[in-house]
Amino acid sequence: MNSTAGDVALPQEFFSGYQRFAHGCDEALDPNGTVRPAWEPFVQAFGALTRGEQAQRHERLRRLVAENGVAHDLFAEPGTRQPWSADLIPIVIGAEEWAHLERGLIQRAMLSDLIAKDIYGPQTLLKTSRIPPRLIFSDPAFLHACRDPNPPAHLVNFFAADLVRDTNGVWRVIDMHAETPAGAGFALANRLLHGQLMGDVFRACHAVRLARFFERLQTELVQRLERDNPLIAMLTPGPRHEDYFSHAFLSRYLGLQLVEGGDLRVTGSRVYMKTLEGLKPIDLIIRCVEGSHCDPLELDPNRFGGPVGLVQALRKNPKLIMNSLGAAVVENRGLASWLPQIAKQLLGEDLILEDTGRRWLGDLDARVYVFEHPERFVIRPAYEGSGRPGRAEQGILAETLTPQKREALKFDLELNGTAFVAEERHDCATVPSWTAEGLKARPFAMRLYAWAADGEYRVMPGGLAMSLDGTPGVAMSATDGHSRDIWVCSEQQAAVPHITLMRPAGEVAEALRTGAVLRSRIADNLYWLGRYGERADWVMRLLKGALTAASDSGGAGTGDGGPRALELLLGKDQAAGAVQGLSTDPHAIEQAVQLLMTAPGRSYSLPGLRNSMLRAGGIVRERLSLEVWQTLLRFSNIVPDEQDGAADPAMLFDRLSEGIVTLASLNGLTAENMTRNFGWRFLDMGRRIERTFNLAELLLALFWERPSTEEETARLFFMLSVADSTITFRQRYLFAPVLPLILDLLAVDESNPRGIGFQLATISKHLWALPQATQHSPHTEEQRIVLDLMTRVRLANVAGLAYPGPDGVRTGLQELLGHLIASLPKLSEAITRRYFNLTEDELRRVAARFGQAS
Amino acid sequence: MNFDISHRTVYRYSAPVAQSHHLLHMRPRTHPRQKLLDYSLYIDPLPASKADLTDDFGNPASIAAVEEDHTMLTFHSQARVDVEAPADFDPSHSPGWNDVAAQLRANLGPETFEAIVYTCPSRFIRPSREVHKFARASFPEGRPLLEAVTDLTARIHQSFTCQSSTVAGAPAPVEEVLRLKKGVCQDFAHVGIACLRTMGLAARYISGYVLTRPPEGMPALTGANTSSAWFSVWAAEMGWVDFDPSNNLRPKEEHIALAFGRDYHDVCPVSGVLLGGGEHEVEVSIAVTPVEPGA
């Protein structure tokens, strides 16, 4: 370990204690234990840091990964969440070696593209048995509906290959990806995080930046479309997909619209995006959805990952989708044995990067051979879906099976061998991994990307590396999600001009997104996020108010405002049984509060509302800042679960206080951090409409009838406290509250942000600013409803409203609040009809089935 | 022999449908024994777009989208076809099934190649042990292929109960049909195809019609008055040979093919995806009548 680079000595202690595997094949050290030349600058720069500094960076990287949500599977069940981590130490690849990999990757990309074009075109390779036709026809990724006599320039635009280095030092391809951008978002995210922490080391290594590659891609995508301001959408299966982070990250970075199948519609063989302003034609779809899931009409009838009619739209415009539908067929692992021949035939070249040894088990001879030498092979599926990087299936070791099970496997393969391959086992080279206990050797695989927007393929100067589990198979299978960056180091400093550091992703996205269209589904869910958030806040205020009243009084004297409010909430779920005459007994109140805080199935209980907020929030996540999202998650953790059991009132009280504060900070964050675009208006409108409704309902429930003076005063205090207006009232008046003043404060006064008047005025401002608003009459339906409500409230005579009739009933108040309560749902429906209608109900499939009529 | 076909499918929805896309396999395909003499398709309401194409299995297909609110949708096709009965043959003089399977594995020329796709798994037909167990009894080593298939067809006919009601929804998995021992014609076709593929043979699914009015003195065939389904096996130099397991016979001219595919999914006569619509009802009426020469 006494190698030198130039005249600077390498830090001696950097590799002390580093244990290589028995095979000795390592990226950083040659078999003699000398640092490889490509790694010298890295070892110099990184090794120069003290262990303390390294540990600090390690810890910061861990935190950044968590905070950026790289590791977060939004909707994954707890326990099934996929771990993700990034290593401080990258894979360092020297210029010469990289040039070899680059050539090999481009050759692979071209070959895959040619194969795909043949399979979906003349099928010459199949007819002449260059590829066994059964291999393709048995692969569910081969889509008969996508056979095309006039293919576009490329069927495969986004290509990736997974490579390992075997113990002879040879790079071998273990998998190819042509279905989606294959986790490129993770590679990008890793690089951006690394950039923040390892910029000094990165520069010292003269490593190549990714920015230029992506900028070029962006430019070429637009060029390809030959029109100004093209609408490019990235089609994702949605937040439930394990690779969603990658889709969201990449689309944000490239400034593309991230859409799901439900955001799109095919009309007259053109694809449109549903937006607030109506249907907008889409020029290009970058596909992150499996091909067969993209059109329920012609492909898998049970999958709605793309718009109905997409295949027909593609026939009309063969350049519409990248990668084209069905491209995944070239991922089939069974192809490996035939690729050298095909490369010779189609390209006139030898394969630059060879495959790991694989045999397709649809072939009888291969099956016989594999069962003669079970110790040499791992049996694995020939095709897998496109999931998160590092999740390839691990395969079966025939050798380890009992004779009985081995026979069963043999029989299954006779029936279904086309779906499997046998893979030769071999060890893989290791790379040092940074741990607090010192460097640790880990075998790895790396995924490299070659993309062609319009013309030729270009290789991303970097990629995504993952540690392998050390399982028998040689797939990219990394159950602990341990990933790392790949640095391509140029030998000459001058060759890499030091352009500015990459702009952070958010900045790029923001700049490109200004004035971008808002999808109807996003607007819809922002609106409901606003409504559910406000409802949760209201419920917590009522529960807290009821608990306070119950504990203050010890059972009597502070009135029945609390119980009445609880009745109102409990009555929302008709199915759960309406509740009447809840007593003022503190026990009964605590029980009701506990129910509303923990029952998951109710629409006005905290768990129910929390779930609704998460659902809506998940859909609009890309519109929310990281802080907003984290606050939402924090709120979700505050809501108790049913299994928490009977809790004491103090705990309930604390949870409620904490919840109210968290939601307040959520509202504060959205108010402060969201740009005042249409999205924000919908969120705020949802909040205002909900608040108006809740206030009107509670005012009506508590004051429609005149009780005793003492009781009325108690209710007024309760009302003030839940409407968070006690202080405002105190500042204005020094005496006990009376109804006319409360009505003035909570209904008419347009300056009290907790009052009805303020809500209505704000709603009207939003409605007049939306895309389809009319500034002059005749106004839209929703504008008319708000005008009517505002006028009625403004003209209200509070003294008259508070005046009871001879029977004690305040008919004026009843009429006004009743009108509000009846009109607000109509307002919500009118907004839905105008702006969210394109979201529509679910798609359904129909077919006439065979049978006998007589 | 010439036939007139009238095939009418009506959907009724409980709520308006805003947009619907349909994939139709209603135009009878041509094949060496069948010519299409006349064809028309009526769709109400008029679709905003309609495209005709030939699918990857050589069938004519149409894609139609209705873009206006509707609560009822009608597809009515009328066709005249000329069908020729296949030449008669002696099943015991067909090639051995093992040889045919070996030819398919070897991919020896254009005809074999065309058949290979029908040896492979498809959406509703996947290889399984249950199927293999049922199939094996008809396929002793070296048995002439068509003798084996005649036996298989008879066994399906004997072992399964034919249900007589119209069933909606997706077809049952083959394993379930095997377990319950009942189904409709398409299920029996699926069972037959699954058995043949398990033995390494090529079998395709045929959707079509069966003559409505039986010859005098004969009972109506199963599958009359509705769309029906049967299968066809590739017998090397003898080409494709049809078998109808629902009626336990080899189709002659009274079976009119609509489309060939790997299974029901490839050739379903009418399918669609809708926005809205609530509940739906389907009504299918089919009439197939022989045309007197010169009519």
Short mmCIF file of N, CA, C and O in Angstrom, two decimals, chain A residues 63-134:
data_model
loop_
_atom_site.label_atom_id
_atom_site.label_comp_id
_atom_site.label_asym_id
_atom_site.label_seq_id
_atom_site.Cartn_x
_atom_site.Cartn_y
_atom_site.Cartn_z
N ARG A 63 -28.72 11.60 6.77
CA ARG A 63 -29.85 12.49 7.07
C ARG A 63 -30.46 13.04 5.79
O ARG A 63 -31.67 13.11 5.64
N LEU A 64 -29.61 13.42 4.84
CA LEU A 64 -30.12 13.97 3.58
C LEU A 64 -30.97 12.95 2.85
O LEU A 64 -32.00 13.28 2.26
N VAL A 65 -30.53 11.70 2.89
CA VAL A 65 -31.30 10.65 2.20
C VAL A 65 -32.68 10.56 2.82
O VAL A 65 -33.70 10.51 2.14
N ALA A 66 -32.75 10.61 4.15
CA ALA A 66 -34.04 10.51 4.82
C ALA A 66 -34.89 11.74 4.54
O ALA A 66 -36.07 11.63 4.22
N GLU A 67 -34.27 12.91 4.61
CA GLU A 67 -35.05 14.14 4.47
C GLU A 67 -35.54 14.35 3.06
O GLU A 67 -36.60 14.93 2.84
N ASN A 68 -34.78 13.90 2.08
CA ASN A 68 -35.22 14.09 0.71
C ASN A 68 -36.26 13.08 0.29
O ASN A 68 -36.74 13.10 -0.83
N GLY A 69 -36.58 12.20 1.19
CA GLY A 69 -37.64 11.26 0.87
C GLY A 69 -37.20 10.18 -0.09
O GLY A 69 -38.02 9.47 -0.64
N VAL A 70 -35.88 10.05 -0.31
CA VAL A 70 -35.42 8.99 -1.21
C VAL A 70 -35.86 7.65 -0.65
O VAL A 70 -36.29 6.75 -1.36
N ALA A 71 -35.79 7.55 0.68
CA ALA A 71 -36.02 6.26 1.30
C ALA A 71 -37.50 6.02 1.57
O ALA A 71 -37.87 4.98 2.07
N HIS A 72 -38.32 7.01 1.25
CA HIS A 72 -39.70 6.91 1.72
C HIS A 72 -40.63 6.36 0.65
O HIS A 72 -40.89 7.00 -0.35
N ASP A 73 -41.15 5.18 0.87
CA ASP A 73 -42.21 4.66 0.00
C ASP A 73 -43.51 5.16 0.58
O ASP A 73 -43.93 4.75 1.65
N LEU A 74 -44.13 6.02 -0.16
CA LEU A 74 -45.26 6.76 0.37
C LEU A 74 -46.34 5.88 0.98
O LEU A 74 -46.74 6.06 2.11
N PHE A 75 -46.82 4.93 0.23
CA PHE A 75 -47.97 4.19 0.69
C PHE A 75 -47.63 2.78 1.15
O PHE A 75 -48.49 1.97 1.38
N ALA A 76 -46.32 2.53 1.27
CA ALA A 76 -45.94 1.18 1.67
C ALA A 76 -46.43 0.92 3.09
O ALA A 76 -46.43 1.80 3.93
N GLU A 77 -46.86 -0.28 3.33
CA GLU A 77 -47.24 -0.67 4.68
C GLU A 77 -45.98 -0.61 5.55
O GLU A 77 -44.90 -0.96 5.09
N PRO A 78 -46.15 -0.19 6.79
CA PRO A 78 -44.97 -0.21 7.66
C PRO A 78 -44.40 -1.63 7.67
O PRO A 78 -45.16 -2.60 7.72
N GLY A 79 -43.12 -1.75 7.59
CA GLY A 79 -42.53 -3.09 7.59
C GLY A 79 -42.23 -3.58 6.19
O GLY A 79 -41.36 -4.40 6.00
N THR A 80 -42.98 -3.09 5.17
CA THR A 80 -42.67 -3.51 3.81
C THR A 80 -41.88 -2.41 3.11
O THR A 80 -41.54 -2.51 1.97
N ARG A 81 -41.66 -1.31 3.80
CA ARG A 81 -40.94 -0.21 3.21
C ARG A 81 -39.54 -0.66 2.82
O ARG A 81 -38.86 -1.32 3.59
N GLN A 82 -39.12 -0.25 1.64
CA GLN A 82 -37.81 -0.65 1.18
C GLN A 82 -36.76 0.28 1.76
O GLN A 82 -36.84 1.48 1.57
N PRO A 83 -35.76 -0.28 2.41
CA PRO A 83 -34.71 0.60 2.93
C PRO A 83 -33.89 1.17 1.78
O PRO A 83 -33.83 0.58 0.71
N TRP A 84 -33.29 2.29 2.01
CA TRP A 84 -32.43 2.91 1.01
C TRP A 84 -31.33 3.66 1.72
O TRP A 84 -31.59 4.35 2.70
N SER A 85 -30.11 3.50 1.29
CA SER A 85 -29.03 4.29 1.85
C SER A 85 -28.01 4.54 0.76
O SER A 85 -28.01 3.86 -0.27
N ALA A 86 -27.18 5.53 0.98
CA ALA A 86 -26.15 5.84 0.00
C ALA A 86 -24.79 5.82 0.72
O ALA A 86 -24.68 6.23 1.86
N ASP A 87 -23.78 5.30 0.00
CA ASP A 87 -22.44 5.23 0.59
C ASP A 87 -21.68 6.51 0.25
O ASP A 87 -21.90 7.11 -0.79
N LEU A 88 -20.81 6.91 1.15
CA LEU A 88 -19.96 8.07 0.88
C LEU A 88 -19.00 7.78 -0.25
O LEU A 88 -18.60 8.66 -0.99
N ILE A 89 -18.59 6.52 -0.35
CA ILE A 89 -17.56 6.17 -1.33
C ILE A 89 -18.22 5.77 -2.64
O ILE A 89 -19.05 4.86 -2.66
N PRO A 90 -17.88 6.44 -3.72
CA PRO A 90 -18.46 6.08 -5.02
C PRO A 90 -17.69 4.94 -5.66
O PRO A 90 -16.72 4.44 -5.09
N ILE A 91 -18.15 4.52 -6.82
CA ILE A 91 -17.32 3.68 -7.69
C ILE A 91 -16.55 4.66 -8.55
O ILE A 91 -17.17 5.54 -9.17
N VAL A 92 -15.24 4.53 -8.58
CA VAL A 92 -14.45 5.45 -9.39
C VAL A 92 -14.00 4.72 -10.64
O VAL A 92 -13.44 3.62 -10.55
N ILE A 93 -14.26 5.29 -11.79
CA ILE A 93 -13.88 4.63 -13.04
C ILE A 93 -13.02 5.58 -13.86
O ILE A 93 -13.38 6.74 -14.08
N GLY A 94 -11.89 5.09 -14.29
CA GLY A 94 -10.95 5.90 -15.05
C GLY A 94 -11.43 6.09 -16.49
O GLY A 94 -12.29 5.37 -16.98
N ALA A 95 -10.86 7.08 -17.15
CA ALA A 95 -11.32 7.48 -18.48
C ALA A 95 -11.25 6.34 -19.49
O ALA A 95 -12.18 6.13 -20.28
N GLU A 96 -10.19 5.58 -19.43
CA GLU A 96 -10.00 4.55 -20.46
C GLU A 96 -11.05 3.44 -20.30
O GLU A 96 -11.68 3.02 -21.25
N GLU A 97 -11.18 3.03 -19.06
CA GLU A 97 -12.16 1.98 -18.79
C GLU A 97 -13.58 2.47 -19.13
O GLU A 97 -14.39 1.74 -19.67
N TRP A 98 -13.82 3.73 -18.80
CA TRP A 98 -15.15 4.27 -19.08
C TRP A 98 -15.42 4.27 -20.58
O TRP A 98 -16.53 3.97 -21.02
N ALA A 99 -14.40 4.62 -21.36
CA ALA A 99 -14.60 4.65 -22.81
C ALA A 99 -15.03 3.27 -23.30
O ALA A 99 -15.90 3.16 -24.17
N HIS A 100 -14.45 2.25 -22.71
CA HIS A 100 -14.80 0.88 -23.08
C HIS A 100 -16.25 0.59 -22.69
O HIS A 100 -17.04 0.08 -23.50
N LEU A 101 -16.61 0.94 -21.46
CA LEU A 101 -17.98 0.70 -21.00
C LEU A 101 -18.98 1.48 -21.86
O LEU A 101 -20.04 0.98 -22.22
N GLU A 102 -18.61 2.71 -22.20
CA GLU A 102 -19.49 3.56 -22.98
C GLU A 102 -19.76 2.94 -24.36
O GLU A 102 -20.89 2.85 -24.79
N ARG A 103 -18.69 2.51 -24.99
CA ARG A 103 -18.85 1.86 -26.31
C ARG A 103 -19.73 0.63 -26.18
O ARG A 103 -20.63 0.40 -26.99
N GLY A 104 -19.46 -0.15 -25.14
CA GLY A 104 -20.22 -1.38 -24.95
C GLY A 104 -21.69 -1.10 -24.70
O GLY A 104 -22.57 -1.81 -25.19
N LEU A 105 -21.95 -0.07 -23.93
CA LEU A 105 -23.33 0.25 -23.59
C LEU A 105 -24.10 0.75 -24.81
O LEU A 105 -25.24 0.37 -25.06
N ILE A 106 -23.44 1.61 -25.58
CA ILE A 106 -24.09 2.13 -26.78
C ILE A 106 -24.37 1.00 -27.77
O ILE A 106 -25.44 0.91 -28.37
N GLN A 107 -23.40 0.08 -27.86
CA GLN A 107 -23.62 -1.06 -28.75
C GLN A 107 -24.84 -1.87 -28.29
O GLN A 107 -25.68 -2.27 -29.09
N ARG A 108 -24.93 -2.07 -27.00
CA ARG A 108 -26.08 -2.81 -26.43
C ARG A 108 -27.40 -2.09 -26.71
O ARG A 108 -28.40 -2.71 -27.01
N ALA A 109 -27.36 -0.77 -26.52
CA ALA A 109 -28.59 0.01 -26.74
C ALA A 109 -29.03 -0.12 -28.20
O ALA A 109 -30.20 -0.36 -28.49
N MET A 110 -28.05 0.03 -29.11
CA MET A 110 -28.40 -0.07 -30.52
C MET A 110 -28.92 -1.46 -30.86
O MET A 110 -29.89 -1.62 -31.60
N LEU A 111 -28.26 -2.44 -30.29
CA LEU A 111 -28.65 -3.82 -30.58
C LEU A 111 -30.07 -4.08 -30.05
O LEU A 111 -30.91 -4.65 -30.75
N SER A 112 -30.34 -3.62 -28.85
CA SER A 112 -31.67 -3.82 -28.27
C SER A 112 -32.73 -3.15 -29.13
O SER A 112 -33.80 -3.70 -29.37
N ASP A 113 -32.40 -1.97 -29.60
CA ASP A 113 -33.34 -1.23 -30.43
C ASP A 113 -33.61 -1.98 -31.74
O ASP A 113 -34.76 -2.12 -32.16
N LEU A 114 -32.55 -2.49 -32.35
CA LEU A 114 -32.72 -3.22 -33.61
C LEU A 114 -33.53 -4.50 -33.39
O LEU A 114 -34.38 -4.86 -34.21
N ILE A 115 -33.26 -5.16 -32.28
CA ILE A 115 -34.00 -6.39 -31.99
C ILE A 115 -35.49 -6.06 -31.80
O ILE A 115 -36.37 -6.72 -32.35
N ALA A 116 -35.74 -5.01 -31.02
CA ALA A 116 -37.14 -4.63 -30.79
C ALA A 116 -37.82 -4.28 -32.11
O ALA A 116 -38.95 -4.68 -32.37
N LYS A 117 -37.11 -3.54 -32.95
CA LYS A 117 -37.71 -3.15 -34.23
C LYS A 117 -37.99 -4.37 -35.10
O LYS A 117 -38.98 -4.40 -35.82
N ASP A 118 -37.13 -5.36 -35.01
CA ASP A 118 -37.39 -6.57 -35.79
C ASP A 118 -38.58 -7.33 -35.22
O ASP A 118 -39.46 -7.77 -35.96
N ILE A 119 -38.61 -7.47 -33.90
CA ILE A 119 -39.68 -8.25 -33.28
C ILE A 119 -41.04 -7.62 -33.55
O ILE A 119 -42.02 -8.30 -33.81
N TYR A 120 -41.09 -6.29 -33.50
CA TYR A 120 -42.37 -5.61 -33.76
C TYR A 120 -42.57 -5.31 -35.24
O TYR A 120 -43.57 -4.75 -35.62
N GLY A 121 -41.56 -5.65 -36.05
CA GLY A 121 -41.67 -5.44 -37.48
C GLY A 121 -41.66 -6.75 -38.23
O GLY A 121 -42.54 -7.59 -38.02
N PRO A 122 -40.66 -6.99 -39.05
CA PRO A 122 -40.68 -8.16 -39.94
C PRO A 122 -40.45 -9.51 -39.24
O PRO A 122 -40.71 -10.55 -39.84
N GLN A 123 -39.93 -9.52 -38.06
CA GLN A 123 -39.67 -10.75 -37.29
C GLN A 123 -38.69 -11.70 -37.98
O GLN A 123 -38.76 -12.91 -37.81
N THR A 124 -37.78 -11.13 -38.73
CA THR A 124 -36.81 -11.97 -39.43
C THR A 124 -35.97 -12.79 -38.44
O THR A 124 -35.68 -13.96 -38.69
N LEU A 125 -35.58 -12.15 -37.34
CA LEU A 125 -34.76 -12.86 -36.35
C LEU A 125 -35.49 -14.09 -35.82
O LEU A 125 -34.88 -15.12 -35.54
N LEU A 126 -36.81 -13.98 -35.71
CA LEU A 126 -37.58 -15.11 -35.18
C LEU A 126 -37.78 -16.16 -36.26
O LEU A 126 -37.64 -17.37 -36.02
N LYS A 127 -38.08 -15.72 -37.46
CA LYS A 127 -38.35 -16.67 -38.54
C LYS A 127 -37.12 -17.50 -38.84
O LYS A 127 -37.22 -18.66 -39.23
N THR A 128 -35.93 -16.91 -38.67
CA THR A 128 -34.70 -17.64 -38.98
C THR A 128 -34.10 -18.27 -37.73
O THR A 128 -32.94 -18.69 -37.75
N SER A 129 -34.86 -18.27 -36.61
CA SER A 129 -34.39 -18.88 -35.36
C SER A 129 -33.13 -18.25 -34.80
O SER A 129 -32.42 -18.87 -34.03
N ARG A 130 -32.82 -17.01 -35.19
CA ARG A 130 -31.71 -16.31 -34.54
C ARG A 130 -32.09 -16.06 -33.08
O ARG A 130 -31.24 -15.96 -32.21
N ILE A 131 -33.40 -15.87 -32.88
CA ILE A 131 -33.97 -15.86 -31.54
C ILE A 131 -35.09 -16.90 -31.58
O ILE A 131 -35.88 -16.88 -32.51
N PRO A 132 -35.15 -17.81 -30.61
CA PRO A 132 -36.24 -18.78 -30.65
C PRO A 132 -37.59 -18.06 -30.55
O PRO A 132 -37.79 -17.28 -29.62
N PRO A 133 -38.48 -18.27 -31.51
CA PRO A 133 -39.75 -17.55 -31.46
C PRO A 133 -40.52 -17.78 -30.16
O PRO A 133 -41.18 -16.87 -29.66
N ARG A 134 -40.39 -18.97 -29.58
CA ARG A 134 -41.15 -19.23 -28.35
C ARG A 134 -40.69 -18.35 -27.20
O ARG A 134 -41.45 -18.03 -26.30
#
